[in-house]
Short mmCIF file of C-alpha atoms in Angstrom, two decimals:
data_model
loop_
_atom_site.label_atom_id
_atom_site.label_comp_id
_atom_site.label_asym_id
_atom_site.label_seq_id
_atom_site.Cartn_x
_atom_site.Cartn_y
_atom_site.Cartn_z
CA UNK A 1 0.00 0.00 0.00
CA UNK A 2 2.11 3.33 -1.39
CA UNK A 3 0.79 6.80 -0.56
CA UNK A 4 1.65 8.70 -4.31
CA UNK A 5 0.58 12.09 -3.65
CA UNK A 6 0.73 14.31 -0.59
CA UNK A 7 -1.59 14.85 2.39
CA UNK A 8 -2.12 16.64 5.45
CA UNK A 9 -1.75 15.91 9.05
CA UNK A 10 -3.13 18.18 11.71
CA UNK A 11 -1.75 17.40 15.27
CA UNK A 12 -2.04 20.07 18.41
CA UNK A 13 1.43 21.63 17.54
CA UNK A 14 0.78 22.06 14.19
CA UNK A 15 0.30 20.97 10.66
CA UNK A 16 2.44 17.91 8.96
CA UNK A 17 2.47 17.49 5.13
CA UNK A 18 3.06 13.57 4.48
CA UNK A 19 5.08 13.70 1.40
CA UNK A 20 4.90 9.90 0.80
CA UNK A 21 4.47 7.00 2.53
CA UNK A 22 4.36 2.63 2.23
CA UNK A 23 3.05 -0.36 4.35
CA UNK A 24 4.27 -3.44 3.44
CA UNK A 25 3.61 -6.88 4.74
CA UNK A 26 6.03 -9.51 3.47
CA UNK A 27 4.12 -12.24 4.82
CA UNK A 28 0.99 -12.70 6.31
CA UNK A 29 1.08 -16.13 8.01
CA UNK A 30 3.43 -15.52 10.79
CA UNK A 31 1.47 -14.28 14.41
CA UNK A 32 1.88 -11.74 14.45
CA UNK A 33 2.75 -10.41 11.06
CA UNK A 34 5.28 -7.60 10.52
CA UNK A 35 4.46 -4.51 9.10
CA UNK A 36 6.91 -2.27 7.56
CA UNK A 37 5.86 1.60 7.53
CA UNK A 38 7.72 4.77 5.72
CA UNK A 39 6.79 8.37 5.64
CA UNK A 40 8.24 10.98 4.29
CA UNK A 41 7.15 14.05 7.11
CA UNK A 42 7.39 18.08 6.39
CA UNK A 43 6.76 20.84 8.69
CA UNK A 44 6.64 22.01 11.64
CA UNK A 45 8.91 21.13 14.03
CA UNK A 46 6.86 20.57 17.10
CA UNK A 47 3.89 18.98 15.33
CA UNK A 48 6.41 16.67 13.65
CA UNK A 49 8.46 15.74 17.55
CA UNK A 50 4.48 15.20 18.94
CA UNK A 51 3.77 12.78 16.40
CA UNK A 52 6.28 10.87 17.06
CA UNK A 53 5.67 11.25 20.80
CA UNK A 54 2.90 8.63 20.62
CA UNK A 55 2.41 5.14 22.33
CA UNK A 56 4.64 3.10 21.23
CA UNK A 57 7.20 5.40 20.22
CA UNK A 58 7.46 8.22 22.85
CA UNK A 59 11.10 9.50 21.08
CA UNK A 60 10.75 13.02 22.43
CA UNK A 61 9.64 11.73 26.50
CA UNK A 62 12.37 9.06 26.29
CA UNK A 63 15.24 12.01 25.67
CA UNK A 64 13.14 14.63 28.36
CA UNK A 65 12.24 16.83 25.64
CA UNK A 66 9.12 18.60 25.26
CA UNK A 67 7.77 19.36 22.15
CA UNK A 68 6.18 22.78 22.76
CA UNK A 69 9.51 23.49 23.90
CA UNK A 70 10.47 23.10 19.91
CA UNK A 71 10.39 25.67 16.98
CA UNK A 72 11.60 25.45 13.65
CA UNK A 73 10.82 23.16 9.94
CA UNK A 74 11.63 19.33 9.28
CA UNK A 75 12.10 17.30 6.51
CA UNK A 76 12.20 13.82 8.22
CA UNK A 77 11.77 10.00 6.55
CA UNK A 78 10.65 7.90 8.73
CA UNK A 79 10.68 3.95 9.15
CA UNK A 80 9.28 1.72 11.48
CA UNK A 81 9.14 -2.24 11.55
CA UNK A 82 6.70 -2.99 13.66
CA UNK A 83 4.45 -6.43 14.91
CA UNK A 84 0.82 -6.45 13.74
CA UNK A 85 -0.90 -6.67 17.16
CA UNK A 86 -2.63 -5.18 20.38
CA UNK A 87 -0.17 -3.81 22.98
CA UNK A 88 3.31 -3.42 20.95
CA UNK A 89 5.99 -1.91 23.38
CA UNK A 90 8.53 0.34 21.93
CA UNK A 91 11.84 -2.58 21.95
CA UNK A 92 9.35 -4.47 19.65
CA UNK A 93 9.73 -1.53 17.22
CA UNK A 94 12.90 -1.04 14.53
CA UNK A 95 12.95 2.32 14.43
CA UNK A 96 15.05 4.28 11.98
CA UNK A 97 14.69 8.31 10.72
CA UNK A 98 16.95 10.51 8.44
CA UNK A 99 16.22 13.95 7.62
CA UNK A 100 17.11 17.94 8.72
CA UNK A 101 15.40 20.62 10.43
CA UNK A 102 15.62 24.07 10.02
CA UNK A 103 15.50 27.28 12.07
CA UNK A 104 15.44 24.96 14.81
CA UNK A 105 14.64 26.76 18.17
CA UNK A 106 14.97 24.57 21.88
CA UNK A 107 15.95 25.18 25.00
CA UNK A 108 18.72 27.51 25.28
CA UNK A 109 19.87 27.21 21.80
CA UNK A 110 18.05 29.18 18.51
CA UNK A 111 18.89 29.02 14.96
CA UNK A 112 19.71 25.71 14.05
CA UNK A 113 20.97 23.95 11.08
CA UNK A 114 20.47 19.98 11.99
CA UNK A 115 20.91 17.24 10.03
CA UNK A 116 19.51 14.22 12.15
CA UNK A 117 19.74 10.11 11.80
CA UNK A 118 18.10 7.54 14.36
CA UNK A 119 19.61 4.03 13.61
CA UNK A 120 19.51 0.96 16.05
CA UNK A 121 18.56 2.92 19.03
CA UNK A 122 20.49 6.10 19.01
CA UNK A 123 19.63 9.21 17.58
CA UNK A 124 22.97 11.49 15.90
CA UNK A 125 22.39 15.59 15.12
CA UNK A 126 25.11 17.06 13.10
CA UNK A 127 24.99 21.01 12.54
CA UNK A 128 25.38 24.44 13.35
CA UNK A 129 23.27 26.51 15.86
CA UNK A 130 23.62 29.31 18.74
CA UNK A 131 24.29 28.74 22.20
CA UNK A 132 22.98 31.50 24.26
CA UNK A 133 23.04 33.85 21.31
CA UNK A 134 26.98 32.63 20.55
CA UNK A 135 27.70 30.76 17.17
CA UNK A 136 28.62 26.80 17.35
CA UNK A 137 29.30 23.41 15.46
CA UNK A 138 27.15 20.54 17.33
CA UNK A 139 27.64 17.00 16.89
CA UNK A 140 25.86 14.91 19.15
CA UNK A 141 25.03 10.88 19.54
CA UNK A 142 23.06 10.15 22.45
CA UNK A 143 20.91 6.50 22.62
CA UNK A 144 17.31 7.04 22.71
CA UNK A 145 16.61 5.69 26.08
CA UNK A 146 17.68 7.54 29.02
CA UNK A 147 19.74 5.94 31.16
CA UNK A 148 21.83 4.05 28.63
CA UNK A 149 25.40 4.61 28.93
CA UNK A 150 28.28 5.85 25.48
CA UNK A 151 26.15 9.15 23.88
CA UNK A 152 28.74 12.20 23.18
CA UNK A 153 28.35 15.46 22.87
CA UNK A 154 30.62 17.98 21.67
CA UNK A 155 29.79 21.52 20.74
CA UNK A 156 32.96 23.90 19.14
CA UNK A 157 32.43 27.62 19.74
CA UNK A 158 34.77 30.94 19.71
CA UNK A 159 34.15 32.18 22.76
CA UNK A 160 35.19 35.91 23.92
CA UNK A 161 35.28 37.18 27.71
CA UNK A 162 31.13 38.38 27.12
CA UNK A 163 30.59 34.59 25.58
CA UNK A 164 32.51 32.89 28.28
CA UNK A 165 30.85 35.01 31.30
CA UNK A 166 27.38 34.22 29.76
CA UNK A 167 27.70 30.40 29.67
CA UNK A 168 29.58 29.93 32.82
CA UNK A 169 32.50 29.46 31.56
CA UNK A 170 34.64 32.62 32.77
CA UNK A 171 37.89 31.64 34.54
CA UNK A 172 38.42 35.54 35.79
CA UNK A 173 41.40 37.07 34.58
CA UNK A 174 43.35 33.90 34.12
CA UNK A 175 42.12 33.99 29.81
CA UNK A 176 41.59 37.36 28.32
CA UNK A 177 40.87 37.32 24.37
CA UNK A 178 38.92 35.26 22.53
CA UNK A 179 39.69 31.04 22.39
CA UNK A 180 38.12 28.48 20.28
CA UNK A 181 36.68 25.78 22.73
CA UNK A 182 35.30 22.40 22.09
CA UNK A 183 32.48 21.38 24.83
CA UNK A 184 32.30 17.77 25.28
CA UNK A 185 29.84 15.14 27.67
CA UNK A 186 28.31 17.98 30.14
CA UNK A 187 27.67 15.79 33.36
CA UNK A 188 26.84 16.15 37.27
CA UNK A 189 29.35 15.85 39.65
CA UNK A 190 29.39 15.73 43.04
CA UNK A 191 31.36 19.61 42.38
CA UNK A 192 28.12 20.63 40.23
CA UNK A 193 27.90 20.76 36.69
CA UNK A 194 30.76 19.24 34.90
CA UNK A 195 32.19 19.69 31.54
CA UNK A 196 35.32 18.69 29.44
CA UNK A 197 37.01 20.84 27.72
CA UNK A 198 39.15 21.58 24.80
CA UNK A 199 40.94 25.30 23.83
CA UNK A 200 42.87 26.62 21.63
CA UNK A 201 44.58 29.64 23.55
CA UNK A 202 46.93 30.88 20.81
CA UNK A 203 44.54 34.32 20.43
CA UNK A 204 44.13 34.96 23.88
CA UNK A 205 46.41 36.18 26.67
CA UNK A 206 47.46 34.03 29.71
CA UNK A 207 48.07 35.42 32.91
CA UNK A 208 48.51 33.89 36.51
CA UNK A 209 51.19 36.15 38.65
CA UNK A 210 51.28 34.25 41.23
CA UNK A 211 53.18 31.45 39.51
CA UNK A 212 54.62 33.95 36.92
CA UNK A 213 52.87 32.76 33.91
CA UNK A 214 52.36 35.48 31.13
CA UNK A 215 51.58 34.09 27.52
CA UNK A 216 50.82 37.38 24.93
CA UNK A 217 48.07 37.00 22.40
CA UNK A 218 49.56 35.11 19.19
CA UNK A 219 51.60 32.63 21.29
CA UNK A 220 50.76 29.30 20.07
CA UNK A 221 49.18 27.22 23.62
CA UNK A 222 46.39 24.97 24.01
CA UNK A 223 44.65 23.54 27.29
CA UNK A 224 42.30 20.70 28.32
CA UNK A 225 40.92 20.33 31.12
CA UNK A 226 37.72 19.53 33.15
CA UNK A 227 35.47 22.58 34.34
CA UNK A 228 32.87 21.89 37.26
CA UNK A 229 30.44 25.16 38.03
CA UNK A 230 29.13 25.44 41.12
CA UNK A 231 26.90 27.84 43.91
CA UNK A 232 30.82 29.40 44.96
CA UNK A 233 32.65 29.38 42.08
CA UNK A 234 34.55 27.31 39.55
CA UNK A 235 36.95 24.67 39.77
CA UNK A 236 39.02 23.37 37.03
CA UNK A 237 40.43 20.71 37.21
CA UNK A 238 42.97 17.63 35.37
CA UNK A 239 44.26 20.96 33.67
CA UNK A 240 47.03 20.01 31.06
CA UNK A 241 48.40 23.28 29.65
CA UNK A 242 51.12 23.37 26.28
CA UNK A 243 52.63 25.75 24.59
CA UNK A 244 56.04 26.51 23.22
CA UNK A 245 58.74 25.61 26.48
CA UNK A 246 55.73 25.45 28.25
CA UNK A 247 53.53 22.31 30.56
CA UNK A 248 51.19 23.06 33.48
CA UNK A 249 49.30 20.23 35.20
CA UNK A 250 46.85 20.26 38.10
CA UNK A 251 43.55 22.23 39.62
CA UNK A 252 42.77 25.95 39.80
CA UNK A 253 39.70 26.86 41.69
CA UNK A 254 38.12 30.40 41.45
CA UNK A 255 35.34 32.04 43.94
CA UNK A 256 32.69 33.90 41.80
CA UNK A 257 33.99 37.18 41.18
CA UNK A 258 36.99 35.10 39.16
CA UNK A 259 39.11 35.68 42.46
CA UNK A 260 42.12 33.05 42.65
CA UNK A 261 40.79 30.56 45.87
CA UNK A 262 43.08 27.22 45.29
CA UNK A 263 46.06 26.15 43.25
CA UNK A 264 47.54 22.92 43.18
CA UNK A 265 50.28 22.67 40.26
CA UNK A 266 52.16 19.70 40.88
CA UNK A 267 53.44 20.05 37.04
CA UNK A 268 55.10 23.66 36.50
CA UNK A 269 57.33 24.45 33.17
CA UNK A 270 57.21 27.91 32.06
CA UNK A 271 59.47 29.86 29.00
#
């Protein structure tokens, strides 16, 4: 059974155009049968994420998002193998979707460029969006049920001192200038929100008198290092600093004005 020409969808968040669509049974005698199902979904956004919000499916729930929480346009294909009968949970489903959205609007981020996959249980969004009104490259993989442990997440922005102070990220007067930071895995940590972090520092100026470092703007250096935000301040810590004659290891911990609280170097080579 082949949908050939287009139809409408009207769900509470909005209006769906079904672009195509098949059902296919291979064969009828097993109990139950398997049905095989493929649309071809465009429009809205949220209309599109509450569709696919339904018994058995539930993709938006199952990642904690809401769909009135979404804005934007999709173009998605959709494919589901699915048992014939009464009371079908969601592992009895083969799920699989490829498509992009557009102008994509969630919480905290606006003006996104997605391309999206779900294959054997995890879901993979490839793009370009803002982050609290600052540019960034997303690539995420995350497995469609909660709980499940190896998703990734890592977001690459250019970050100045405004950028850095507006997602939490300010480390005070240590950086001045702007870096290029990759955001990886955000977690929770028993020293409040944790993230890993990757910078390029070669645009920005380094500065911590009180072990004498001073790196000028246009010195090549780059930095990883783990960043955990909490209600006093900042702590970063497994910090691994390079540059040219230069290696730094250990914590720094900041109060919230960006005030130097802690320092624990046990790895200290400086030009």
């Amino acid at each position: 059974l082949s949908l050939t020409g287009p139809a409408d969808l009207n769900v509470g968040r909005g209006r769906i155009a079904v672009t195509g669509g098949r059902f296919y049974v291979d064969d009828l005698r097993p109990e139950p049968a398997i049905g095989q199902i493929t649309l071809g979904l465009s429009g809205d956004a949220a209309a599109i994420s509450e569709l696919l919000n339904y018994e058995p499916l539930n993709l938006a729930a199952r990642r904690g998002v809401n769909p009135s929480q979404i804005s934007g346009t999709a173009d998605v294909e959709v494919s589901l193998v699915t048992p014939l009968a009464k009371d079908v949970k969601f592992a009895d489903v083969e799920v699989s979707a490829h498509g992009a959205v557009s102008g994509l609007g969630a919480v905290g981020l606006i003006e996104g460029e997605i391309e999206l996959s779900v294959e054997e249980g995890w879901i993979e969004l490839e793009g370009t969006a803002k982050i609290e009104d600052v540019p960034a490259e997303l690539s995420v993989r995350e497995p469609i049920e909660e709980g499940r442990s190896g998703g990734q997440q890592n977001v690459t922005m250019r970050l100045d001192e405004a950028a850095r102070d507006r997602l939490g990220l300010s480390l005070g007067g240590l950086v001045t200038g702007p870096v290029e930071a990759t955001v990886h895995d955000v977690a929770a940590t028993e020293k409040g929100a944790s993230q890993r972090i990757e910078v390029d520092l070669t645009q920005a100026r380094l500065s911590l008198p009180e072990i004498g470092l001073d790196k000028k703007a246009g010195d090549q250096a780059e930095a990883s290092f783990v960043i955990s935000r909490r209600e006093d301040g900042v702590s970063v810590d497994d910090l691994v600093l390079t540059g040219e004659n230069m290696r730094v290891e250990g914590t720094i911990e900041f109060d919230r004005e960006g005030g130097l609280t802690a320092l624990s170097l046990p790895v200290l080579q400086l030009p």
